[in-house]
Amino acid sequence: MLRKVSDDATKEGYILIKYIVQGGTKLSGSVTISGAKNAAVAILPATLLVSGPCRIENVPDISDVRLLLEILRDMGAEIHRYGRNTLEIDCSHVRNATAPIELVRRIRASYYLIGAELGRFGHARVAMPGGCNFGVRPIDQHIKGFEAMGANVEQEGGYVCADAPTEGLGGGHVYLDIVSVGATMNIMIAAVLAEGRTIIENAAREPHIVDLANFLNSMGADVRGAGTDTIKVNGVEQLHGGTYTIIPDQIEAGTYMAATAAVGGEVLIKNVIPKHLDCITAKLREMGVTVEEYGESVLVRSTGRLRRANVKTQPYPGFPTDMQPQIGVALAVAEGTSVITEGVWDHRYKYINELRKMGAAVTVDGRVAVVEGVETLRGASVDACDLRAGAAMVIAGLCARGVTLVEDIQFIERGYENFVGKLRLLGADIRIIDEPDGTERGTAAAG
Ligand code: EPU
């Protein structure tokens, strides 16, 4: 990763950074989970719909959020930060409906700008979104929803252009062909200020969908049924400002649970909603890990060799695809043969090649990976590949004998707040280094 270290955007203004991980130390202590990335990246664009200031708490300090804030600021939003995780965003005076292409292309969740701009301005022109690449990532179901509300949507020259009819968006009835998180949230966002009622059937049920609905409702929207497979949005005239706190990140919590399971040790994971972690907790218990639930925390204890298990990823409440690489690493060092079936994405096994460099014995055939557990991994130089795969590579490094270098860590920084600092507080030997001189940087303690 090239990180900018000065405002002088010359070559000297950039340094190459990686993670260096020394394996072999068990994890212990406690870690506090940040706000949910996949809720934040929908809620921030949805502030475009609100007339008045939105105070949003527990916003994760991650690069995807920073990019979205840059996009909103460029469009004319007034944004103030209070401490690390509280933002006040006022989009009342936003006039510019076009988000800057060079920023939009860098983040997948910029597709929520289509729904938000369409709802706010009656038209949207947004560059096709970027983000982690695990095969083709179509947005046909989002478009199906906008069209059901009367919009005309065209894709031209790398842009998605959507226009409401002259009388404005109306309520629509859409049956999603695929359970899609993004389409469910984007249609909700577009429908909030539409005239009449929109019904989304076969909707996704992830915790962040409920969180987006709660955010919108707290600003005056009328969204019902979020968390079930049928969501009804009754359009309202206007949304007003207010205060909202984002839920804790299910996947960040799951990542520390998987890390403790794989590396060994005892970790208290604080600021979580244990119910959101049920599927992960159940799988780890099957693998021989102790998980105790308290009000807003879970204690994970892992001693001895993990047991094999089969994992199939599915939409919520199934086992999350965003935990597949992390659990994959735990299974790679478990006793026996495990089978992973990826039920959401066509290509989410790129990290397996990296894991093999570390001595893992895994074969992949289409969406199925067969994992022969090995006693131990060995340190190697590996690529992060994508956000969750990158976190998985760090876990692998912590399990391994020797030193692991994880490159392309910009993927990890997209979605994990202070990953290195939090792991170091748990006793992990992980540092950020600059190349080529090997200087240590940025190992701030977790908040
Ligand atoms: N799909 C379509 N057409 C669509 C939309 C989706 O065919 O219009 C397909 C996708 O190709 C995929 C499946 O439906 O096979 C599910 O995709 P979904 O729309 O649910 O994914 P997404 O909204 O693009 C979000 C998260 C992902 C997470 C998935 C599934 C955000 C910004 N991203 O993506 O998170 O994997 O839901 O839970 O919310 C991550 O955080 O690491 C991450 C990749």
GROMACS .gro file of C-alpha atoms in nm, residues 84-254:
model
  171
   84ARG     CA    1  -1.302   0.985   1.659
   85ASN     CA    2  -1.648   0.839   1.605
   86THR     CA    3  -1.918   1.108   1.611
   87LEU     CA    4  -2.012   1.309   1.305
   88GLU     CA    5  -2.260   1.583   1.235
   89ILE     CA    6  -2.366   1.592   0.871
   90ASP     CA    7  -2.593   1.855   0.726
   91CYS     CA    8  -2.690   1.804   0.362
   92SER     CA    9  -2.959   2.075   0.362
   93HIS     CA   10  -2.760   2.291   0.121
   94VAL     CA   11  -2.633   2.022  -0.111
   95ARG     CA   12  -2.707   2.129  -0.468
   96ASN     CA   13  -2.460   1.924  -0.664
   97ALA     CA   14  -2.615   1.590  -0.754
   98THR     CA   15  -2.303   1.445  -0.913
   99ALA     CA   16  -2.050   1.270  -0.690
  100PRO     CA   17  -1.687   1.293  -0.807
  101ILE     CA   18  -1.604   0.992  -1.022
  102GLU     CA   19  -1.248   0.939  -0.896
  103LEU     CA   20  -1.376   0.894  -0.539
  104VAL     CA   21  -1.689   0.695  -0.628
  105ARG     CA   22  -1.487   0.437  -0.823
  106ARG     CA   23  -1.287   0.355  -0.511
  107ILE     CA   24  -1.574   0.228  -0.302
  108ARG     CA   25  -1.842  -0.032  -0.364
  109ALA     CA   26  -2.098   0.129  -0.137
  110SER     CA   27  -2.111   0.437  -0.358
  111TYR     CA   28  -2.408   0.263  -0.521
  112TYR     CA   29  -2.616   0.397  -0.230
  113LEU     CA   30  -2.562   0.743  -0.379
  114ILE     CA   31  -2.786   0.636  -0.668
  115GLY     CA   32  -3.084   0.573  -0.437
  116ALA     CA   33  -3.008   0.879  -0.225
  117GLU     CA   34  -2.964   1.120  -0.518
  118LEU     CA   35  -3.272   0.981  -0.690
  119GLY     CA   36  -3.476   1.027  -0.372
  120ARG     CA   37  -3.342   1.375  -0.303
  121PHE     CA   38  -3.306   1.530  -0.650
  122GLY     CA   39  -3.520   1.307  -0.874
  123HIS     CA   40  -3.213   1.221  -1.078
  124ALA     CA   41  -2.877   1.054  -1.021
  125ARG     CA   42  -2.560   1.015  -1.220
  126VAL     CA   43  -2.310   0.794  -1.040
  127ALA     CA   44  -1.998   0.621  -1.174
  128MET     CA   45  -2.014   0.241  -1.158
  129PRO     CA   46  -1.894   0.151  -0.811
  130GLY     CA   47  -1.558  -0.011  -0.725
  131GLY     CA   48  -1.469  -0.204  -0.408
  132CYS     CA   49  -1.349  -0.561  -0.341
  133ASN     CA   50  -1.349  -0.780  -0.647
  134PHE     CA   51  -1.499  -1.124  -0.610
  135GLY     CA   52  -1.632  -1.172  -0.960
  136VAL     CA   53  -1.905  -0.987  -1.141
  137ARG     CA   54  -2.099  -0.760  -0.902
  138PRO     CA   55  -2.416  -0.665  -1.088
  139ILE     CA   56  -2.666  -0.407  -0.963
  140ASP     CA   57  -2.961  -0.525  -1.173
  141GLN     CA   58  -3.176  -0.580  -0.861
  142HIS     CA   59  -3.116  -0.221  -0.744
  143ILE     CA   60  -3.222  -0.100  -1.090
  144LYS     CA   61  -3.528  -0.328  -1.087
  145GLY     CA   62  -3.637  -0.155  -0.767
  146PHE     CA   63  -3.582   0.200  -0.900
  147GLU     CA   64  -3.775   0.110  -1.215
  148ALA     CA   65  -4.062  -0.029  -1.006
  149MET     CA   66  -4.086   0.322  -0.856
  150GLY     CA   67  -4.115   0.471  -1.203
  151ALA     CA   68  -3.751   0.573  -1.262
  152ASN     CA   69  -3.583   0.545  -1.598
  153VAL     CA   70  -3.236   0.394  -1.552
  154GLU     CA   71  -2.962   0.376  -1.815
  155GLN     CA   72  -2.601   0.266  -1.793
  156GLU     CA   73  -2.380   0.475  -2.021
  157GLY     CA   74  -2.004   0.523  -2.040
  158GLY     CA   75  -1.934   0.376  -1.697
  159TYR     CA   76  -2.213   0.576  -1.530
  160VAL     CA   77  -2.552   0.476  -1.396
  161CYS     CA   78  -2.804   0.749  -1.482
  162ALA     CA   79  -3.143   0.736  -1.315
  163ASP     CA   80  -3.432   0.980  -1.361
  164ALA     CA   81  -3.763   0.994  -1.179
  165PRO     CA   82  -4.074   1.076  -1.386
  166THR     CA   83  -4.177   1.446  -1.385
  167GLU     CA   84  -4.433   1.385  -1.110
  168GLY     CA   85  -4.157   1.229  -0.894
  169LEU     CA   86  -4.090   0.874  -0.775
  170GLY     CA   87  -4.397   0.675  -0.678
  171GLY     CA   88  -4.441   0.367  -0.461
  172GLY     CA   89  -4.352   0.037  -0.626
  173HIS     CA   90  -4.377  -0.333  -0.560
  174VAL     CA   91  -4.058  -0.524  -0.619
  175TYR     CA   92  -3.981  -0.892  -0.573
  176LEU     CA   93  -3.604  -0.937  -0.561
  177ASP     CA   94  -3.478  -1.231  -0.768
  178ILE     CA   95  -3.177  -1.264  -0.537
  179VAL     CA   96  -3.151  -1.179  -0.168
  180SER     CA   97  -2.934  -0.868  -0.201
  181VAL     CA   98  -2.820  -0.650   0.087
  182GLY     CA   99  -2.731  -0.359  -0.140
  183ALA     CA  100  -3.052  -0.369  -0.344
  184THR     CA  101  -3.269  -0.393  -0.031
  185MET     CA  102  -3.102  -0.089   0.129
  186ASN     CA  103  -3.082   0.116  -0.193
  187ILE     CA  104  -3.451   0.066  -0.270
  188MET     CA  105  -3.538   0.159   0.090
  189ILE     CA  106  -3.334   0.479   0.058
  190ALA     CA  107  -3.495   0.579  -0.273
  191ALA     CA  108  -3.846   0.498  -0.145
  192VAL     CA  109  -3.840   0.705   0.174
  193LEU     CA  110  -3.942   1.033   0.008
  194ALA     CA  111  -4.141   0.876  -0.280
  195GLU     CA  112  -4.513   0.932  -0.309
  196GLY     CA  113  -4.700   0.626  -0.178
  197ARG     CA  114  -4.599   0.283  -0.053
  198THR     CA  115  -4.309   0.070  -0.174
  199ILE     CA  116  -4.297  -0.301  -0.094
  200ILE     CA  117  -3.973  -0.500  -0.116
  201GLU     CA  118  -4.022  -0.877  -0.113
  202ASN     CA  119  -3.748  -1.138  -0.070
  203ALA     CA  120  -3.558  -0.862   0.110
  204ALA     CA  121  -3.226  -0.925   0.284
  205ARG     CA  122  -3.244  -0.939   0.666
  206GLU     CA  123  -2.892  -0.845   0.781
  207PRO     CA  124  -2.858  -0.642   1.103
  208HIS     CA  125  -2.739  -0.342   0.899
  209ILE     CA  126  -3.069  -0.341   0.711
  210VAL     CA  127  -3.255  -0.300   1.037
  211ASP     CA  128  -3.004  -0.033   1.137
  212LEU     CA  129  -3.061   0.168   0.820
  213ALA     CA  130  -3.439   0.145   0.874
  214ASN     CA  131  -3.397   0.260   1.235
  215PHE     CA  132  -3.183   0.552   1.123
  216LEU     CA  133  -3.437   0.658   0.859
  217ASN     CA  134  -3.729   0.618   1.101
  218SER     CA  135  -3.551   0.822   1.366
  219MET     CA  136  -3.534   1.106   1.109
  220GLY     CA  137  -3.908   1.080   1.035
  221ALA     CA  138  -3.936   0.804   0.774
  222ASP     CA  139  -4.197   0.528   0.784
  223VAL     CA  140  -4.016   0.198   0.714
  224ARG     CA  141  -4.170  -0.123   0.847
  225GLY     CA  142  -4.068  -0.487   0.845
  226ALA     CA  143  -3.688  -0.443   0.822
  227GLY     CA  144  -3.532  -0.767   0.948
  228THR     CA  145  -3.804  -0.974   0.778
  229ASP     CA  146  -3.823  -1.065   0.410
  230THR     CA  147  -4.096  -0.809   0.337
  231ILE     CA  148  -4.021  -0.440   0.390
  232LYS     CA  149  -4.285  -0.171   0.346
  233VAL     CA  150  -4.185   0.192   0.302
  234ASN     CA  151  -4.459   0.454   0.323
  235GLY     CA  152  -4.323   0.769   0.159
  236VAL     CA  153  -4.315   1.086   0.372
  237GLU     CA  154  -4.287   1.452   0.267
  238GLN     CA  155  -3.960   1.525   0.441
  239LEU     CA  156  -3.703   1.390   0.688
  240HIS     CA  157  -3.582   1.600   0.979
  241GLY     CA  158  -3.246   1.606   1.157
  242GLY     CA  159  -3.176   1.402   1.469
  243THR     CA  160  -2.927   1.183   1.653
  244TYR     CA  161  -2.855   0.819   1.577
  245THR     CA  162  -2.607   0.559   1.705
  246ILE     CA  163  -2.483   0.293   1.462
  247ILE     CA  164  -2.489  -0.072   1.580
  248PRO     CA  165  -2.165  -0.260   1.653
  249ASP     CA  166  -1.999  -0.437   1.361
  250GLN     CA  167  -2.100  -0.804   1.347
  251ILE     CA  168  -1.811  -0.895   1.117
  252GLU     CA  169  -1.544  -0.707   1.308
  253ALA     CA  170  -1.658  -0.891   1.623
  254GLY     CA  171  -1.663  -1.221   1.433
   0.00000   0.00000   0.00000
